[in-house]
CSV table of N, CA and C in Angstrom, one decimal:
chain,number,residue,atom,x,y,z
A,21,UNK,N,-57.7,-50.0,-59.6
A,21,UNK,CA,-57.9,-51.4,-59.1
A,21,UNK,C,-57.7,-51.3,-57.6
A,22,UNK,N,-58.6,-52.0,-57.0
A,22,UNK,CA,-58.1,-51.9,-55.0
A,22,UNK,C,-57.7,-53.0,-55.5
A,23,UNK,N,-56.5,-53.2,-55.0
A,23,UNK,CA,-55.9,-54.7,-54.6
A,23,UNK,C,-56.5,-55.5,-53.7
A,24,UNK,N,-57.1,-55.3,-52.1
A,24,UNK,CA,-57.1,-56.4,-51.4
A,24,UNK,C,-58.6,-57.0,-52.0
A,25,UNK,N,-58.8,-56.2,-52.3
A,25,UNK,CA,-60.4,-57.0,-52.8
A,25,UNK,C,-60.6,-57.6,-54.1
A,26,UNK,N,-59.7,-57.0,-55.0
A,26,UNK,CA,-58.9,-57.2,-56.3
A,26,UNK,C,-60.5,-56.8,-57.2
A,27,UNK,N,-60.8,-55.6,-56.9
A,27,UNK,CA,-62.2,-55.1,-57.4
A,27,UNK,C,-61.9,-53.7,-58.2
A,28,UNK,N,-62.8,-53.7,-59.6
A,28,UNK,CA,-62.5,-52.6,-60.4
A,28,UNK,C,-64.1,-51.6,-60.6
A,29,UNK,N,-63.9,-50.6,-60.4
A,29,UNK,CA,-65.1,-49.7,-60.7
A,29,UNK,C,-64.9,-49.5,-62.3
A,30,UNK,N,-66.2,-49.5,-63.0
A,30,UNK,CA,-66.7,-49.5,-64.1
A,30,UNK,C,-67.8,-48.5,-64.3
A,31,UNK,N,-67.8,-47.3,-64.8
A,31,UNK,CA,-68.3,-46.2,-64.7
A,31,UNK,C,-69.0,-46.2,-66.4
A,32,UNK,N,-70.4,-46.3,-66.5
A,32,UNK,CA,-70.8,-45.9,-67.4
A,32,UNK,C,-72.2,-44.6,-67.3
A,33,UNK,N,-71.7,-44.1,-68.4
A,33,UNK,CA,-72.5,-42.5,-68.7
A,33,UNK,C,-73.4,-42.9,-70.2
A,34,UNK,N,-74.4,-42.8,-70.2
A,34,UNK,CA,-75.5,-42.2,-71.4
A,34,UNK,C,-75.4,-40.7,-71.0
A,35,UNK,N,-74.6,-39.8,-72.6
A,35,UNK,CA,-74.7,-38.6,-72.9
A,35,UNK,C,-75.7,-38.4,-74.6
A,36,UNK,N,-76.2,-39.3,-74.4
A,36,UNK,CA,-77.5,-39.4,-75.5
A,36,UNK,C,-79.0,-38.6,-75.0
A,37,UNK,N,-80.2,-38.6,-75.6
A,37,UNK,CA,-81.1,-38.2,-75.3
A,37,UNK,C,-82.3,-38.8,-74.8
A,38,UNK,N,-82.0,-40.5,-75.5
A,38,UNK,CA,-82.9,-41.3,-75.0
A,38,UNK,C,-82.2,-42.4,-73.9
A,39,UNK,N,-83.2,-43.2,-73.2
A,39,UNK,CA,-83.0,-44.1,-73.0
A,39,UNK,C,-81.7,-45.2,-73.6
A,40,UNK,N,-80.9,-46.0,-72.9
A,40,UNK,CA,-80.1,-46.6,-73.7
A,40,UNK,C,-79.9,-48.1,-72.9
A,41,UNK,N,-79.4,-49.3,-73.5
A,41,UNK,CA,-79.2,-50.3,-72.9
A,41,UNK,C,-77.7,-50.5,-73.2
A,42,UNK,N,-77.3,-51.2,-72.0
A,42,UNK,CA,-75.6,-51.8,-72.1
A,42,UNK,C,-75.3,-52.7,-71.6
A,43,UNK,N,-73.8,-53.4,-71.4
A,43,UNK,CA,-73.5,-54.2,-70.9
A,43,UNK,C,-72.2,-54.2,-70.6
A,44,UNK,N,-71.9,-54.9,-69.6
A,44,UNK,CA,-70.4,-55.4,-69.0
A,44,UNK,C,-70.0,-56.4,-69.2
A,45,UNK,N,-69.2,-57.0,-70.0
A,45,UNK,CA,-68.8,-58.3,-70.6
A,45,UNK,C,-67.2,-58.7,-69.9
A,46,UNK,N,-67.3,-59.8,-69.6
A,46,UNK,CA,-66.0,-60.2,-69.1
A,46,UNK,C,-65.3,-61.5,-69.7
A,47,UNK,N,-64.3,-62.2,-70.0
A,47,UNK,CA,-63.6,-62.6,-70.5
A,47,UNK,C,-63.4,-63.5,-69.9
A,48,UNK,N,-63.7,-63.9,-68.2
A,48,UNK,CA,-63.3,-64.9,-67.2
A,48,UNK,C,-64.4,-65.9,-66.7
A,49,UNK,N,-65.4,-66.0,-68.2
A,49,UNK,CA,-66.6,-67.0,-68.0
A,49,UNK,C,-67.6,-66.4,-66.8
A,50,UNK,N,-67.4,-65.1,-66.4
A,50,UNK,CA,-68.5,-64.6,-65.5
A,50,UNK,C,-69.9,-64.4,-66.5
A,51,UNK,N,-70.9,-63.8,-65.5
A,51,UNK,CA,-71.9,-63.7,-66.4
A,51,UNK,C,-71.7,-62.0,-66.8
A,52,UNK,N,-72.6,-61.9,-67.6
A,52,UNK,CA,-72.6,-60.3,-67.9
A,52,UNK,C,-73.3,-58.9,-67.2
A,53,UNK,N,-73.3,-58.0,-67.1
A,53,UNK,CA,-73.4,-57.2,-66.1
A,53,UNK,C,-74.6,-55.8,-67.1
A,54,UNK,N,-75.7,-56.4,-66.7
A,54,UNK,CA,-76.9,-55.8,-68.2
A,54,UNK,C,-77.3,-54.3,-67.6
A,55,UNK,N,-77.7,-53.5,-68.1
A,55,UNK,CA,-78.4,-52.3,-67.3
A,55,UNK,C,-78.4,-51.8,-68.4
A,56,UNK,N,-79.9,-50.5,-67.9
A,56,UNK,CA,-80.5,-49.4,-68.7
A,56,UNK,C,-80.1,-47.9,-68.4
A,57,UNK,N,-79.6,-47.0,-68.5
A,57,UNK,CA,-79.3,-45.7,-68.2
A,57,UNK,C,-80.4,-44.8,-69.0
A,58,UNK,N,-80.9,-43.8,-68.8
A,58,UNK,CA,-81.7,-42.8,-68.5
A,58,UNK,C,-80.5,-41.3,-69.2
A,59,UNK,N,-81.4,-40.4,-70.4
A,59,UNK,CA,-80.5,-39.7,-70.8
A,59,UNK,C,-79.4,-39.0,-69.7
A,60,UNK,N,-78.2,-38.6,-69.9
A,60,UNK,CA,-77.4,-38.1,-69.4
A,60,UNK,C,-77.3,-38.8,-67.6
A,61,UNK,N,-78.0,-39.8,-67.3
A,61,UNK,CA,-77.4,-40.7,-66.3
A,61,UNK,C,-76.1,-41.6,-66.4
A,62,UNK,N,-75.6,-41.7,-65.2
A,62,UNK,CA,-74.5,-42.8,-65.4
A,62,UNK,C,-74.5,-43.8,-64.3
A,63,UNK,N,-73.8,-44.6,-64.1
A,63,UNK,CA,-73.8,-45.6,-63.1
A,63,UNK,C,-72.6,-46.5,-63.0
A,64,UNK,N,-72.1,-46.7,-61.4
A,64,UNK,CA,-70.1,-47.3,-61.3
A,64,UNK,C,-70.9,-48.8,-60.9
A,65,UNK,N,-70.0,-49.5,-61.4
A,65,UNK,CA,-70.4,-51.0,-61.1
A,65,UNK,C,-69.3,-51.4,-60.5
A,66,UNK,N,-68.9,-52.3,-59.6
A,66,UNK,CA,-68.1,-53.0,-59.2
A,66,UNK,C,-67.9,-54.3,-59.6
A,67,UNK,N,-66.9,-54.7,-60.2
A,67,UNK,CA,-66.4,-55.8,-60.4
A,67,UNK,C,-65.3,-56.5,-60.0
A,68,UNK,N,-65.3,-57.8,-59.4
A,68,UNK,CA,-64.1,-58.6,-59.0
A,68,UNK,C,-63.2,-59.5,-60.2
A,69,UNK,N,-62.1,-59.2,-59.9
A,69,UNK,CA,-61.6,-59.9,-61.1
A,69,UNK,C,-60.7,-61.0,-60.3
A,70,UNK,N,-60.2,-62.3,-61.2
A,70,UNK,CA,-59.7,-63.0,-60.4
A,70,UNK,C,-57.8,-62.6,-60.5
A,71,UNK,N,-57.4,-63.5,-59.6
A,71,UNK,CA,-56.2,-63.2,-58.7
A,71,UNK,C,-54.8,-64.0,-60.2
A,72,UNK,N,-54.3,-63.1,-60.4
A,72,UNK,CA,-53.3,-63.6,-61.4
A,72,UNK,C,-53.3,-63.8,-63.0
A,73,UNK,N,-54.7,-63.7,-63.3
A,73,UNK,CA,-55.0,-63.4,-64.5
A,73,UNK,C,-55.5,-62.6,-65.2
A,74,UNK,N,-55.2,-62.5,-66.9
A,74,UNK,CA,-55.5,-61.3,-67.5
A,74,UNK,C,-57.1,-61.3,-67.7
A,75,UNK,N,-57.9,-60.3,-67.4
A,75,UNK,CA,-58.9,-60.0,-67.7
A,75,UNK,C,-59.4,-59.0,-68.4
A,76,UNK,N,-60.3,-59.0,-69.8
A,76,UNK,CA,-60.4,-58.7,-70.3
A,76,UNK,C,-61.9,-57.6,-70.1
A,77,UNK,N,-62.4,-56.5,-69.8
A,77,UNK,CA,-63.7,-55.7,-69.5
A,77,UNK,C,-64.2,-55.0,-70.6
A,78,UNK,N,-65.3,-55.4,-71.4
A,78,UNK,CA,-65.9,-54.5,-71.8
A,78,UNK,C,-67.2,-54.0,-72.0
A,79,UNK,N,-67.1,-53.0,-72.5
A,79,UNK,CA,-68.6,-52.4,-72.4
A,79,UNK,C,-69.5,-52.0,-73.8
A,80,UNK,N,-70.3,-52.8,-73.7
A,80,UNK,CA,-71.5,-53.2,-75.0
A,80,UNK,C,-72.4,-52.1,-75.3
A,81,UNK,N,-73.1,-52.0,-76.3
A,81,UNK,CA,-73.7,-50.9,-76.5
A,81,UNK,C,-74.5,-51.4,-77.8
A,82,UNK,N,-75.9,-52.2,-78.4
A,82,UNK,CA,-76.2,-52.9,-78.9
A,82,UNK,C,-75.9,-53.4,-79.8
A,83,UNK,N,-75.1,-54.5,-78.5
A,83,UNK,CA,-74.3,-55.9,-79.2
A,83,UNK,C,-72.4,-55.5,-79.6
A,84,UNK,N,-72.4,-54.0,-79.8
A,84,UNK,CA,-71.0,-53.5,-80.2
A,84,UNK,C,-70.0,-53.1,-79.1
A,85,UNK,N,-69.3,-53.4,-79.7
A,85,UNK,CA,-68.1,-52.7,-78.0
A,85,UNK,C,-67.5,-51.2,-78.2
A,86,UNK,N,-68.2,-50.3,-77.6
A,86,UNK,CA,-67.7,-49.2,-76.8
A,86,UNK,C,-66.5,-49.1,-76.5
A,87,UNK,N,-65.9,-49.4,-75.6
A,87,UNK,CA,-64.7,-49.7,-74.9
A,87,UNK,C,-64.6,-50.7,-74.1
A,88,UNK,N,-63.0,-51.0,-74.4
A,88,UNK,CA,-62.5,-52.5,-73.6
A,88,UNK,C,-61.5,-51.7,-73.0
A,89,UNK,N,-61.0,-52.8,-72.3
A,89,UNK,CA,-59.6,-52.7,-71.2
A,89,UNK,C,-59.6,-54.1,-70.5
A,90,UNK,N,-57.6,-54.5,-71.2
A,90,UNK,CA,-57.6,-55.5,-70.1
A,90,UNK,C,-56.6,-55.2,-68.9
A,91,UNK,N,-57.2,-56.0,-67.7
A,91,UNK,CA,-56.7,-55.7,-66.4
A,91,UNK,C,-56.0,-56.8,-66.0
A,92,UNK,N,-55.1,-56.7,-65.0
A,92,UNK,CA,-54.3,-58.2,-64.1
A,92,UNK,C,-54.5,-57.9,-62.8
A,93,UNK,N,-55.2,-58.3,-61.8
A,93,UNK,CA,-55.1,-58.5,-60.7
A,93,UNK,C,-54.0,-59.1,-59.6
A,94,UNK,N,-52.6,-58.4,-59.9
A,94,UNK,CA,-51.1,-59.1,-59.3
A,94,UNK,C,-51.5,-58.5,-57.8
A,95,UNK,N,-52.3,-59.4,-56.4
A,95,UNK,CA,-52.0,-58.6,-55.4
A,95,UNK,C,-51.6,-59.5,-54.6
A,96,UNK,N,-51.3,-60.8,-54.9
A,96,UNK,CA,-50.4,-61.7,-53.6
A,96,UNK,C,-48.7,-61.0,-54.1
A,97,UNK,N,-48.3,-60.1,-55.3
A,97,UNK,CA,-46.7,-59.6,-55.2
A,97,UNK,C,-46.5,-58.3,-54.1
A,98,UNK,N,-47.7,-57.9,-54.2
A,98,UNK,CA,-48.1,-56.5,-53.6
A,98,UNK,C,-47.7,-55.3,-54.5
A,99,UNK,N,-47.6,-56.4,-55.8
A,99,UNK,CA,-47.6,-54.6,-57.0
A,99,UNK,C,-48.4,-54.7,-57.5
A,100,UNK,N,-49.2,-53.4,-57.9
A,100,UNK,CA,-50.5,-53.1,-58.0
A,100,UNK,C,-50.3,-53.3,-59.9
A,101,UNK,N,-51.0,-54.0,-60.4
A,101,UNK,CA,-51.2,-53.5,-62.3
A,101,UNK,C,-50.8,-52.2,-62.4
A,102,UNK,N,-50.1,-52.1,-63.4
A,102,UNK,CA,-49.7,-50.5,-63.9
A,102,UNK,C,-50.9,-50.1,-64.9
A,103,UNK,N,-51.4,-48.8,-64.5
A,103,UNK,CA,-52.9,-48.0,-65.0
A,103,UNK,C,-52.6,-47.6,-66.5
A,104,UNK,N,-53.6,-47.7,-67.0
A,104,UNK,CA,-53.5,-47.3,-68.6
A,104,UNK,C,-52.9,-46.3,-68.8
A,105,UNK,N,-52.7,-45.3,-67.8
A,105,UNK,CA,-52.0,-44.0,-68.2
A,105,UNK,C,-50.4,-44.2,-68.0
A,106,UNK,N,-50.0,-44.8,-67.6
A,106,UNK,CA,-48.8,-45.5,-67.3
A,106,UNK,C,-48.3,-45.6,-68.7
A,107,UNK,N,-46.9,-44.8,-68.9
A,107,UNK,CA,-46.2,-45.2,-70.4
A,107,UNK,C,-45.4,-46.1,-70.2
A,108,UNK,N,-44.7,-47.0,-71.3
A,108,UNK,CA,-44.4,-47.5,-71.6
A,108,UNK,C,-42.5,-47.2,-71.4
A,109,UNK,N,-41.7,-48.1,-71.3
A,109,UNK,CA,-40.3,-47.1,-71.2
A,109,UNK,C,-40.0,-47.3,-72.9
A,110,UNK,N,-39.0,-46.7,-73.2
A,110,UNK,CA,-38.7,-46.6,-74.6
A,110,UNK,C,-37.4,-47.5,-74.9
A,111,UNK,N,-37.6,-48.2,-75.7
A,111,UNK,CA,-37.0,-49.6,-76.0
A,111,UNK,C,-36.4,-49.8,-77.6
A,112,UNK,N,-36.8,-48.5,-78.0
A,112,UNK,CA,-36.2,-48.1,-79.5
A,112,UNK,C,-34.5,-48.1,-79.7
A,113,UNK,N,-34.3,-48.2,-81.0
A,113,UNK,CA,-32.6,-48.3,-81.3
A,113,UNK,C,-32.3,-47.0,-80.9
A,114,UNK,N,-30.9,-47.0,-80.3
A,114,UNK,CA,-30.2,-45.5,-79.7
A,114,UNK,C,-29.4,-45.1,-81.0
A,115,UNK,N,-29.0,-44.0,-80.9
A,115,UNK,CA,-27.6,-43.9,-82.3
A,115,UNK,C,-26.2,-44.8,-82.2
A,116,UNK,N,-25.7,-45.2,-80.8
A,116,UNK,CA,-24.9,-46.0,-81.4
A,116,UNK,C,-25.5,-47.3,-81.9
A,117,UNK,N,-26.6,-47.9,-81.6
A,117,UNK,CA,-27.0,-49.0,-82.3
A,117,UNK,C,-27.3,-49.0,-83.9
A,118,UNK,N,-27.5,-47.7,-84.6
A,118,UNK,CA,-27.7,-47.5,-85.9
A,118,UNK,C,-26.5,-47.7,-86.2
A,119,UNK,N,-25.8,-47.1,-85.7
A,119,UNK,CA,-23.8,-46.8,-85.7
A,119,UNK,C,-23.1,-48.0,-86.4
A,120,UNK,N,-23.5,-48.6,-85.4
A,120,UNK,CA,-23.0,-50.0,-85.4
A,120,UNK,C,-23.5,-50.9,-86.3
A,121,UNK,N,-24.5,-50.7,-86.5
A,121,UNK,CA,-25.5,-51.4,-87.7
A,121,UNK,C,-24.7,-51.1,-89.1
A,122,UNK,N,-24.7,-49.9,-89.4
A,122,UNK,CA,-23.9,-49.6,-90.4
A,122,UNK,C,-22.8,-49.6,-90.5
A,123,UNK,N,-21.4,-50.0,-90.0
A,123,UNK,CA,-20.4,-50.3,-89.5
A,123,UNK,C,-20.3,-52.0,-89.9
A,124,UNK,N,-21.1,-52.5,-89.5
A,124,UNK,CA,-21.3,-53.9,-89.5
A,124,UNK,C,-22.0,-54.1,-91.2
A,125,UNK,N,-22.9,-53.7,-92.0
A,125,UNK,CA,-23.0,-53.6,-93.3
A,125,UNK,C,-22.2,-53.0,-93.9
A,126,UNK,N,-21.1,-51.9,-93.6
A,126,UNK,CA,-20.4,-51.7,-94.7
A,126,UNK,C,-19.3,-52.6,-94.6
A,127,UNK,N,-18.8,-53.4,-93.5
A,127,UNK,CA,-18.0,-54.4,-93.4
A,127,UNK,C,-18.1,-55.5,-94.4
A,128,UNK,N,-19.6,-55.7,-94.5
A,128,UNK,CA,-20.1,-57.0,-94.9
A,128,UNK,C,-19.6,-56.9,-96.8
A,129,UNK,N,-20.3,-55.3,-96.9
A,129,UNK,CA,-20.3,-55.2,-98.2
A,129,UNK,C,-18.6,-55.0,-99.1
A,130,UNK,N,-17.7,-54.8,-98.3
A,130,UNK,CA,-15.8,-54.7,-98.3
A,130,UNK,C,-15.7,-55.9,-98.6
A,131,UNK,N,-16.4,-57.2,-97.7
A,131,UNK,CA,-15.8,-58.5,-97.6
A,131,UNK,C,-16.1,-58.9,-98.8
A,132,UNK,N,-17.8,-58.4,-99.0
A,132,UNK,CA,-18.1,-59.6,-100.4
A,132,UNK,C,-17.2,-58.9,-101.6
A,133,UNK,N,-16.8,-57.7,-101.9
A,133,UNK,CA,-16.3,-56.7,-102.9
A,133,UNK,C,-14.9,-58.0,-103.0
A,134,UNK,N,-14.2,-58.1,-102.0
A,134,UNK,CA,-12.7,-58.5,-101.5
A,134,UNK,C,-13.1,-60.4,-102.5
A,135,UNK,N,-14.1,-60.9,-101.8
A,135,UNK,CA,-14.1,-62.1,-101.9
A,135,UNK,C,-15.0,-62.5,-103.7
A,136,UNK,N,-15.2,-61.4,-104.1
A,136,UNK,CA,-15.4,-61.4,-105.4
A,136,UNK,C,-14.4,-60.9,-106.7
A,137,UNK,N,-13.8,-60.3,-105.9
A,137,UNK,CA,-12.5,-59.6,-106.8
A,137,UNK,C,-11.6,-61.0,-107.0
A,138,UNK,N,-11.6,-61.5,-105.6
A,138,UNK,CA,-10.4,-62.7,-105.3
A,138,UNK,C,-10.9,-64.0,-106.5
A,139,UNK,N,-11.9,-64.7,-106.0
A,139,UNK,CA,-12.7,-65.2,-106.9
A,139,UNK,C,-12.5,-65.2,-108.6
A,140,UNK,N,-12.2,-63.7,-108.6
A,140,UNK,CA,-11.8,-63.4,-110.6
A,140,UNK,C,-10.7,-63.7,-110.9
A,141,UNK,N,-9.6,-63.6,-110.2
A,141,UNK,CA,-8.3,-63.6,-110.5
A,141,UNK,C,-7.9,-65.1,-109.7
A,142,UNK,N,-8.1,-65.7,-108.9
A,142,UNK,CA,-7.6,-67.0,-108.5
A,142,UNK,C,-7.5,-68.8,-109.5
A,143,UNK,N,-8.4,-68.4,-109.9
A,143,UNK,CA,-8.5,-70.2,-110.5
A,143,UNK,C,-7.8,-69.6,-112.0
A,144,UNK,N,-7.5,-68.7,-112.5
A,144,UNK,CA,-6.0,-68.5,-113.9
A,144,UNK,C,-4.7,-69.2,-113.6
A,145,UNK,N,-4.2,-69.8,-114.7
A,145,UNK,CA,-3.0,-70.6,-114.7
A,145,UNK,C,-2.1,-70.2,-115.9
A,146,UNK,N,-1.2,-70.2,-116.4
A,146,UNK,CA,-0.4,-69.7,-117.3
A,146,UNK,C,-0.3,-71.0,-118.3
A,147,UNK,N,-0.3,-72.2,-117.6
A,147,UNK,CA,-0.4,-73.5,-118.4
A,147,UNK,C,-1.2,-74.1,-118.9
A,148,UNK,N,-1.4,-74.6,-120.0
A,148,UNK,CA,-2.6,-75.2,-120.2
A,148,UNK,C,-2.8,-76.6,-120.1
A,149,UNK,N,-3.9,-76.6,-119.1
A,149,UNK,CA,-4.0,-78.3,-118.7
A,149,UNK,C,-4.0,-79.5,-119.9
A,150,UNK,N,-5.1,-79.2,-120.0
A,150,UNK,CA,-5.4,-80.2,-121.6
A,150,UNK,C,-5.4,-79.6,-122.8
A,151,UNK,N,-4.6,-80.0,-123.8
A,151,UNK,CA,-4.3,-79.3,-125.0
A,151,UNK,C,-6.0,-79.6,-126.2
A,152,UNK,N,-5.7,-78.5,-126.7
A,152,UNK,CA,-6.8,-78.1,-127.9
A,152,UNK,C,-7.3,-79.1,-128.8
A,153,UNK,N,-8.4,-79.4,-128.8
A,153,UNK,CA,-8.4,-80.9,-130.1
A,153,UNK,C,-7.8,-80.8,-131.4
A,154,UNK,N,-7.5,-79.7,-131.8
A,154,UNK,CA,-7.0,-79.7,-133.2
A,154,UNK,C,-5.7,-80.0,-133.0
A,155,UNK,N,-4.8,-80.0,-132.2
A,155,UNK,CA,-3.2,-80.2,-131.9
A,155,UNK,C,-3.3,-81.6,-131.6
């Protein structure tokens, strides 16, 4: 992406033998971007995308999509969209969070053990409230 222009090159190749038709489709109500390539020809298009929103680019191949990609044009922050090659940071549970997970369930499972045991033995009385109908 150039930022000040907020413009993306779009590079398509026919590695086919015939003739082929395609297209550039865009997600931001522009029109479509149509062309014919010539075996083993390619061709970079330029496209402007607008300022702060996600846009979505793809490329057609009769009527089917090839490949997509969506882009953000952030250049009033002055940081540029991070490139598809750009990983991700890792955001997965560490071992003390499993740790602790399980720590916290075996707790759980003591309390109910405790609060079931208690439950058996509490409501017994050695007296009897209301006496037997036959007495």
């Amino acid at each position: 992406m150039d930022c000040p222009d907020r413009t993306v090159e779009v590079t398509v190749r026919n590695t086919g033998q015939g003739t082929e038709d395609y297209a550039i489709e865009r997600n931001d109500g522009s029109a479509a971007v149509a062309g014919r390539l010539g075996p083993g020809a390619s061709r970079t298009t330029e496209l402007t995308l607008r300022e702060d929103r996600r846009t979505r680019i793809e490329v057609t191949w009769r009527n089917r999509p090839v490949r997509e990609r969506t882009i953000t044009a952030d250049c009033r922050r002055g940081t540029p969209a991070p490139s598809p090659t750009d990983e991700l940071p890792y955001t997965g549970a560490d071992s003390t969070v499993l740790w602790a997970r399980a720590a916290t369930g075996t707790a759980a499972m003591v309390t109910g053990a405790i609060i079931f045991w208690y439950g058996g033995i509490w409501p017994r009385r050695r007296e009897q409230i209301f006496a037997k109908k036959g007495e």
